Amino acid sequence: MQVFFISIPPAVELIRTDKLRALAVTTATRQEVLPDIPTVGEFVPGYEASGWSGVGSPKSTPTEVIDKLNREINTALADPKIKAQLADLGSTPLVGSATDFGKLIADETEKWGNVIRALNIKAE
């Protein structure tokens, strides 16, 4: 048996056409695009590992510019066409404030830092 992880976007069509058998997704919740595929957390409580991307800016960016960018990005992510395209790729948009994004970054840094320390992972 071979076990490997693959990003959802390139795998969606393979899973839909039964060319790839998905056992579980690593996100905290089931993916809208693959609702019948369970999460790892359904078998291993508390398990969650997912990738994310976002838009950042230099620290010196004025607050009003950050607020405008945030509003425009959130508006785009709320557009039904964009939401549908992202869902087809297995992506779930997370809308929120710049503060919310900063908290996500801090939380992820702490979570993965704990994993690195617990497993004594060292850079090579």
PDB file of N, CA and C in Angstrom, residues 42-117:
ATOM      1  N   GLU A  42     -12.022  13.065  11.435  1.00  0.00           N
ATOM      2  CA  GLU A  42     -13.125  12.179  11.796  1.00  0.00           C
ATOM      3  C   GLU A  42     -12.617  10.862  12.362  1.00  0.00           C
ATOM      4  N   PHE A  43     -11.366  10.531  12.071  1.00  0.00           N
ATOM      5  CA  PHE A  43     -10.743   9.304  12.568  1.00  0.00           C
ATOM      6  C   PHE A  43      -9.703   9.579  13.641  1.00  0.00           C
ATOM      7  N   VAL A  44      -9.051  10.734  13.524  1.00  0.00           N
ATOM      8  CA  VAL A  44      -8.015  11.161  14.470  1.00  0.00           C
ATOM      9  C   VAL A  44      -8.452  12.526  14.996  1.00  0.00           C
ATOM     10  N   PRO A  45      -9.211  12.542  16.095  1.00  0.00           N
ATOM     11  CA  PRO A  45      -9.749  13.816  16.596  1.00  0.00           C
ATOM     12  C   PRO A  45      -8.677  14.887  16.781  1.00  0.00           C
ATOM     13  N   GLY A  46      -9.004  16.080  16.297  1.00  0.00           N
ATOM     14  CA  GLY A  46      -8.105  17.214  16.431  1.00  0.00           C
ATOM     15  C   GLY A  46      -7.139  17.384  15.275  1.00  0.00           C
ATOM     16  N   TYR A  47      -7.073  16.393  14.382  1.00  0.00           N
ATOM     17  CA  TYR A  47      -6.139  16.487  13.258  1.00  0.00           C
ATOM     18  C   TYR A  47      -6.636  17.497  12.241  1.00  0.00           C
ATOM     19  N   GLU A  48      -5.745  18.355  11.803  1.00  0.00           N
ATOM     20  CA  GLU A  48      -6.058  19.324  10.752  1.00  0.00           C
ATOM     21  C   GLU A  48      -4.751  19.835  10.189  1.00  0.00           C
ATOM     22  N   ALA A  49      -4.622  19.756   8.892  1.00  0.00           N
ATOM     23  CA  ALA A  49      -3.460  20.322   8.203  1.00  0.00           C
ATOM     24  C   ALA A  49      -3.948  20.810   6.850  1.00  0.00           C
ATOM     25  N   SER A  50      -3.824  22.080   6.633  1.00  0.00           N
ATOM     26  CA  SER A  50      -4.279  22.626   5.360  1.00  0.00           C
ATOM     27  C   SER A  50      -3.385  23.775   4.953  1.00  0.00           C
ATOM     28  N   GLY A  51      -3.355  24.005   3.677  1.00  0.00           N
ATOM     29  CA  GLY A  51      -2.583  25.128   3.159  1.00  0.00           C
ATOM     30  C   GLY A  51      -3.486  26.340   2.996  1.00  0.00           C
ATOM     31  N   TRP A  52      -2.892  27.463   2.966  1.00  0.00           N
ATOM     32  CA  TRP A  52      -3.652  28.688   2.768  1.00  0.00           C
ATOM     33  C   TRP A  52      -2.749  29.697   2.081  1.00  0.00           C
ATOM     34  N   SER A  53      -3.358  30.672   1.507  1.00  0.00           N
ATOM     35  CA  SER A  53      -2.602  31.770   0.919  1.00  0.00           C
ATOM     36  C   SER A  53      -3.348  33.055   1.210  1.00  0.00           C
ATOM     37  N   GLY A  54      -2.652  34.131   1.142  1.00  0.00           N
ATOM     38  CA  GLY A  54      -3.258  35.416   1.446  1.00  0.00           C
ATOM     39  C   GLY A  54      -2.457  36.540   0.826  1.00  0.00           C
ATOM     40  N   VAL A  55      -2.927  37.721   1.018  1.00  0.00           N
ATOM     41  CA  VAL A  55      -2.266  38.910   0.489  1.00  0.00           C
ATOM     42  C   VAL A  55      -1.688  39.679   1.673  1.00  0.00           C
ATOM     43  N   GLY A  56      -0.408  39.965   1.594  1.00  0.00           N
ATOM     44  CA  GLY A  56       0.260  40.723   2.646  1.00  0.00           C
ATOM     45  C   GLY A  56       0.751  42.051   2.113  1.00  0.00           C
ATOM     46  N   SER A  57       1.176  42.889   3.005  1.00  0.00           N
ATOM     47  CA  SER A  57       1.718  44.191   2.612  1.00  0.00           C
ATOM     48  C   SER A  57       2.834  44.560   3.575  1.00  0.00           C
ATOM     49  N   PRO A  58       3.696  45.480   3.150  1.00  0.00           N
ATOM     50  CA  PRO A  58       4.747  45.933   4.059  1.00  0.00           C
ATOM     51  C   PRO A  58       4.153  46.558   5.324  1.00  0.00           C
ATOM     52  N   LYS A  59       4.894  46.472   6.403  1.00  0.00           N
ATOM     53  CA  LYS A  59       4.442  47.024   7.682  1.00  0.00           C
ATOM     54  C   LYS A  59       4.089  48.509   7.599  1.00  0.00           C
ATOM     55  N   SER A  60       4.756  49.212   6.714  1.00  0.00           N
ATOM     56  CA  SER A  60       4.563  50.669   6.606  1.00  0.00           C
ATOM     57  C   SER A  60       3.326  51.055   5.776  1.00  0.00           C
ATOM     58  N   THR A  61       2.573  50.077   5.282  1.00  0.00           N
ATOM     59  CA  THR A  61       1.395  50.394   4.472  1.00  0.00           C
ATOM     60  C   THR A  61       0.350  51.094   5.333  1.00  0.00           C
ATOM     61  N   PRO A  62      -0.165  52.225   4.871  1.00  0.00           N
ATOM     62  CA  PRO A  62      -1.174  52.951   5.655  1.00  0.00           C
ATOM     63  C   PRO A  62      -2.429  52.094   5.904  1.00  0.00           C
ATOM     64  N   THR A  63      -3.001  52.251   7.075  1.00  0.00           N
ATOM     65  CA  THR A  63      -4.182  51.491   7.473  1.00  0.00           C
ATOM     66  C   THR A  63      -5.319  51.640   6.477  1.00  0.00           C
ATOM     67  N   GLU A  64      -5.514  52.857   5.958  1.00  0.00           N
ATOM     68  CA  GLU A  64      -6.627  53.062   5.019  1.00  0.00           C
ATOM     69  C   GLU A  64      -6.421  52.267   3.726  1.00  0.00           C
ATOM     70  N   VAL A  65      -5.172  52.080   3.306  1.00  0.00           N
ATOM     71  CA  VAL A  65      -4.883  51.280   2.112  1.00  0.00           C
ATOM     72  C   VAL A  65      -5.161  49.806   2.406  1.00  0.00           C
ATOM     73  N   ILE A  66      -4.729  49.338   3.559  1.00  0.00           N
ATOM     74  CA  ILE A  66      -4.981  47.951   3.958  1.00  0.00           C
ATOM     75  C   ILE A  66      -6.483  47.700   4.054  1.00  0.00           C
ATOM     76  N   ASP A  67      -7.217  48.618   4.665  1.00  0.00           N
ATOM     77  CA  ASP A  67      -8.670  48.460   4.799  1.00  0.00           C
ATOM     78  C   ASP A  67      -9.356  48.404   3.438  1.00  0.00           C
ATOM     79  N   LYS A  68      -8.923  49.253   2.507  1.00  0.00           N
ATOM     80  CA  LYS A  68      -9.522  49.261   1.165  1.00  0.00           C
ATOM     81  C   LYS A  68      -9.224  47.947   0.440  1.00  0.00           C
ATOM     82  N   LEU A  69      -7.983  47.519   0.475  1.00  0.00           N
ATOM     83  CA  LEU A  69      -7.621  46.246  -0.154  1.00  0.00           C
ATOM     84  C   LEU A  69      -8.434  45.103   0.442  1.00  0.00           C
ATOM     85  N   ASN A  70      -8.544  45.097   1.764  1.00  0.00           N
ATOM     86  CA  ASN A  70      -9.291  44.044   2.448  1.00  0.00           C
ATOM     87  C   ASN A  70     -10.751  44.031   2.008  1.00  0.00           C
ATOM     88  N   ARG A  71     -11.367  45.205   1.934  1.00  0.00           N
ATOM     89  CA  ARG A  71     -12.768  45.301   1.493  1.00  0.00           C
ATOM     90  C   ARG A  71     -12.928  44.758   0.071  1.00  0.00           C
ATOM     91  N   GLU A  72     -12.035  45.177  -0.821  1.00  0.00           N
ATOM     92  CA  GLU A  72     -12.133  44.774  -2.222  1.00  0.00           C
ATOM     93  C   GLU A  72     -11.899  43.275  -2.391  1.00  0.00           C
ATOM     94  N   ILE A  73     -10.936  42.739  -1.678  1.00  0.00           N
ATOM     95  CA  ILE A  73     -10.662  41.297  -1.758  1.00  0.00           C
ATOM     96  C   ILE A  73     -11.840  40.510  -1.192  1.00  0.00           C
ATOM     97  N   ASN A  74     -12.374  40.934  -0.055  1.00  0.00           N
ATOM     98  CA  ASN A  74     -13.534  40.251   0.524  1.00  0.00           C
ATOM     99  C   ASN A  74     -14.743  40.316  -0.401  1.00  0.00           C
ATOM    100  N   THR A  75     -14.927  41.460  -1.079  1.00  0.00           N
ATOM    101  CA  THR A  75     -16.020  41.596  -2.038  1.00  0.00           C
ATOM    102  C   THR A  75     -15.841  40.613  -3.188  1.00  0.00           C
ATOM    103  N   ALA A  76     -14.622  40.514  -3.707  1.00  0.00           N
ATOM    104  CA  ALA A  76     -14.350  39.578  -4.806  1.00  0.00           C
ATOM    105  C   ALA A  76     -14.595  38.139  -4.364  1.00  0.00           C
ATOM    106  N   LEU A  77     -14.151  37.797  -3.154  1.00  0.00           N
ATOM    107  CA  LEU A  77     -14.321  36.424  -2.668  1.00  0.00           C
ATOM    108  C   LEU A  77     -15.776  36.077  -2.384  1.00  0.00           C
ATOM    109  N   ALA A  78     -16.624  37.083  -2.226  1.00  0.00           N
ATOM    110  CA  ALA A  78     -18.054  36.850  -1.997  1.00  0.00           C
ATOM    111  C   ALA A  78     -18.823  36.709  -3.316  1.00  0.00           C
ATOM    112  N   ASP A  79     -18.191  37.047  -4.436  1.00  0.00           N
ATOM    113  CA  ASP A  79     -18.839  36.951  -5.736  1.00  0.00           C
ATOM    114  C   ASP A  79     -19.171  35.476  -6.024  1.00  0.00           C
ATOM    115  N   PRO A  80     -20.434  35.177  -6.352  1.00  0.00           N
ATOM    116  CA  PRO A  80     -20.834  33.780  -6.580  1.00  0.00           C
ATOM    117  C   PRO A  80     -20.001  33.062  -7.647  1.00  0.00           C
ATOM    118  N   LYS A  81     -19.614  33.750  -8.706  1.00  0.00           N
ATOM    119  CA  LYS A  81     -18.808  33.111  -9.751  1.00  0.00           C
ATOM    120  C   LYS A  81     -17.424  32.736  -9.233  1.00  0.00           C
ATOM    121  N   ILE A  82     -16.822  33.653  -8.498  1.00  0.00           N
ATOM    122  CA  ILE A  82     -15.490  33.383  -7.948  1.00  0.00           C
ATOM    123  C   ILE A  82     -15.578  32.276  -6.898  1.00  0.00           C
ATOM    124  N   LYS A  83     -16.596  32.340  -6.044  1.00  0.00           N
ATOM    125  CA  LYS A  83     -16.776  31.288  -5.034  1.00  0.00           C
ATOM    126  C   LYS A  83     -16.932  29.924  -5.695  1.00  0.00           C
ATOM    127  N   ALA A  84     -17.708  29.859  -6.780  1.00  0.00           N
ATOM    128  CA  ALA A  84     -17.931  28.591  -7.487  1.00  0.00           C
ATOM    129  C   ALA A  84     -16.633  28.078  -8.108  1.00  0.00           C
ATOM    130  N   GLN A  85     -15.859  28.978  -8.705  1.00  0.00           N
ATOM    131  CA  GLN A  85     -14.589  28.564  -9.303  1.00  0.00           C
ATOM    132  C   GLN A  85     -13.631  28.047  -8.242  1.00  0.00           C
ATOM    133  N   LEU A  86     -13.562  28.731  -7.116  1.00  0.00           N
ATOM    134  CA  LEU A  86     -12.691  28.281  -6.032  1.00  0.00           C
ATOM    135  C   LEU A  86     -13.164  26.939  -5.475  1.00  0.00           C
ATOM    136  N   ALA A  87     -14.471  26.777  -5.322  1.00  0.00           N
ATOM    137  CA  ALA A  87     -15.025  25.514  -4.816  1.00  0.00           C
ATOM    138  C   ALA A  87     -14.688  24.371  -5.763  1.00  0.00           C
ATOM    139  N   ASP A  88     -14.773  24.607  -7.065  1.00  0.00           N
ATOM    140  CA  ASP A  88     -14.432  23.576  -8.049  1.00  0.00           C
ATOM    141  C   ASP A  88     -12.982  23.138  -7.931  1.00  0.00           C
ATOM    142  N   LEU A  89     -12.153  24.025  -7.440  1.00  0.00           N
ATOM    143  CA  LEU A  89     -10.739  23.709  -7.244  1.00  0.00           C
ATOM    144  C   LEU A  89     -10.465  23.104  -5.868  1.00  0.00           C
ATOM    145  N   GLY A  90     -11.505  23.012  -5.043  1.00  0.00           N
ATOM    146  CA  GLY A  90     -11.320  22.482  -3.700  1.00  0.00           C
ATOM    147  C   GLY A  90     -10.842  23.516  -2.713  1.00  0.00           C
ATOM    148  N   SER A  91     -11.026  24.775  -3.053  1.00  0.00           N
ATOM    149  CA  SER A  91     -10.593  25.857  -2.169  1.00  0.00           C
ATOM    150  C   SER A  91     -11.791  26.501  -1.491  1.00  0.00           C
ATOM    151  N   THR A  92     -11.594  26.908  -0.269  1.00  0.00           N
ATOM    152  CA  THR A  92     -12.634  27.577   0.497  1.00  0.00           C
ATOM    153  C   THR A  92     -12.128  28.963   0.875  1.00  0.00           C
ATOM    154  N   PRO A  93     -12.761  30.012   0.361  1.00  0.00           N
ATOM    155  CA  PRO A  93     -12.281  31.357   0.714  1.00  0.00           C
ATOM    156  C   PRO A  93     -12.580  31.689   2.170  1.00  0.00           C
ATOM    157  N   LEU A  94     -11.613  32.281   2.808  1.00  0.00           N
ATOM    158  CA  LEU A  94     -11.784  32.760   4.180  1.00  0.00           C
ATOM    159  C   LEU A  94     -11.786  34.274   4.125  1.00  0.00           C
ATOM    160  N   VAL A  95     -12.913  34.862   4.396  1.00  0.00           N
ATOM    161  CA  VAL A  95     -12.980  36.320   4.397  1.00  0.00           C
ATOM    162  C   VAL A  95     -12.874  36.821   5.825  1.00  0.00           C
ATOM    163  N   GLY A  96     -12.357  38.011   5.974  1.00  0.00           N
ATOM    164  CA  GLY A  96     -12.221  38.577   7.306  1.00  0.00           C
ATOM    165  C   GLY A  96     -11.396  39.847   7.234  1.00  0.00           C
ATOM    166  N   SER A  97     -10.998  40.305   8.391  1.00  0.00           N
ATOM    167  CA  SER A  97     -10.230  41.545   8.493  1.00  0.00           C
ATOM    168  C   SER A  97      -8.733  41.260   8.440  1.00  0.00           C
ATOM    169  N   ALA A  98      -7.969  42.330   8.317  1.00  0.00           N
ATOM    170  CA  ALA A  98      -6.517  42.198   8.371  1.00  0.00           C
ATOM    171  C   ALA A  98      -6.096  41.624   9.726  1.00  0.00           C
ATOM    172  N   THR A  99      -6.812  41.984  10.774  1.00  0.00           N
ATOM    173  CA  THR A  99      -6.528  41.449  12.112  1.00  0.00           C
ATOM    174  C   THR A  99      -6.781  39.944  12.144  1.00  0.00           C
ATOM    175  N   ASP A 100      -7.880  39.502  11.516  1.00  0.00           N
ATOM    176  CA  ASP A 100      -8.173  38.064  11.433  1.00  0.00           C
ATOM    177  C   ASP A 100      -7.030  37.326  10.738  1.00  0.00           C
ATOM    178  N   PHE A 101      -6.534  37.907   9.641  1.00  0.00           N
ATOM    179  CA  PHE A 101      -5.450  37.279   8.897  1.00  0.00           C
ATOM    180  C   PHE A 101      -4.177  37.222   9.738  1.00  0.00           C
ATOM    181  N   GLY A 102      -3.900  38.285  10.462  1.00  0.00           N
ATOM    182  CA  GLY A 102      -2.742  38.291  11.352  1.00  0.00           C
ATOM    183  C   GLY A 102      -2.844  37.211  12.413  1.00  0.00           C
ATOM    184  N   LYS A 103      -4.050  37.001  12.935  1.00  0.00           N
ATOM    185  CA  LYS A 103      -4.271  35.945  13.938  1.00  0.00           C
ATOM    186  C   LYS A 103      -4.062  34.569  13.317  1.00  0.00           C
ATOM    187  N   LEU A 104      -4.550  34.375  12.091  1.00  0.00           N
ATOM    188  CA  LEU A 104      -4.349  33.100  11.401  1.00  0.00           C
ATOM    189  C   LEU A 104      -2.857  32.808  11.257  1.00  0.00           C
ATOM    190  N   ILE A 105      -2.105  33.803  10.823  1.00  0.00           N
ATOM    191  CA  ILE A 105      -0.658  33.624  10.659  1.00  0.00           C
ATOM    192  C   ILE A 105      -0.004  33.277  12.000  1.00  0.00           C
ATOM    193  N   ALA A 106      -0.375  33.988  13.058  1.00  0.00           N
ATOM    194  CA  ALA A 106       0.194  33.725  14.390  1.00  0.00           C
ATOM    195  C   ALA A 106      -0.177  32.325  14.877  1.00  0.00           C
ATOM    196  N   ASP A 107      -1.443  31.946  14.702  1.00  0.00           N
ATOM    197  CA  ASP A 107      -1.901  30.619  15.141  1.00  0.00           C
ATOM    198  C   ASP A 107      -1.191  29.501  14.378  1.00  0.00           C
ATOM    199  N   GLU A 108      -1.074  29.657  13.065  1.00  0.00           N
ATOM    200  CA  GLU A 108      -0.398  28.642  12.245  1.00  0.00           C
ATOM    201  C   GLU A 108       1.087  28.553  12.601  1.00  0.00           C
ATOM    202  N   THR A 109       1.711  29.702  12.844  1.00  0.00           N
ATOM    203  CA  THR A 109       3.123  29.715  13.222  1.00  0.00           C
ATOM    204  C   THR A 109       3.324  28.978  14.538  1.00  0.00           C
ATOM    205  N   GLU A 110       2.430  29.218  15.496  1.00  0.00           N
ATOM    206  CA  GLU A 110       2.535  28.516  16.786  1.00  0.00           C
ATOM    207  C   GLU A 110       2.293  27.019  16.621  1.00  0.00           C
ATOM    208  N   LYS A 111       1.242  26.657  15.891  1.00  0.00           N
ATOM    209  CA  LYS A 111       0.906  25.232  15.713  1.00  0.00           C
ATOM    210  C   LYS A 111       2.069  24.471  15.083  1.00  0.00           C
ATOM    211  N   TRP A 112       2.583  24.978  13.955  1.00  0.00           N
ATOM    212  CA  TRP A 112       3.636  24.258  13.262  1.00  0.00           C
ATOM    213  C   TRP A 112       4.976  24.383  13.977  1.00  0.00           C
ATOM    214  N   GLY A 113       5.176  25.465  14.714  1.00  0.00           N
ATOM    215  CA  GLY A 113       6.376  25.572  15.546  1.00  0.00           C
ATOM    216  C   GLY A 113       6.372  24.495  16.621  1.00  0.00           C
ATOM    217  N   ASN A 114       5.212  24.243  17.222  1.00  0.00           N
ATOM    218  CA  ASN A 114       5.092  23.177  18.228  1.00  0.00           C
ATOM    219  C   ASN A 114       5.390  21.814  17.622  1.00  0.00           C
ATOM    220  N   VAL A 115       4.898  21.575  16.416  1.00  0.00           N
ATOM    221  CA  VAL A 115       5.170  20.300  15.736  1.00  0.00           C
ATOM    222  C   VAL A 115       6.673  20.157  15.492  1.00  0.00           C
ATOM    223  N   ILE A 116       7.291  21.208  14.988  1.00  0.00           N
ATOM    224  CA  ILE A 116       8.738  21.178  14.708  1.00  0.00           C
ATOM    225  C   ILE A 116       9.525  20.896  15.979  1.00  0.00           C
ATOM    226  N   ARG A 117       9.161  21.557  17.075  1.00  0.00           N
ATOM    227  CA  ARG A 117       9.872  21.330  18.339  1.00  0.00           C
ATOM    228  C   ARG A 117       9.600  19.933  18.898  1.00  0.00           C
TER     229      ARG A 117
END
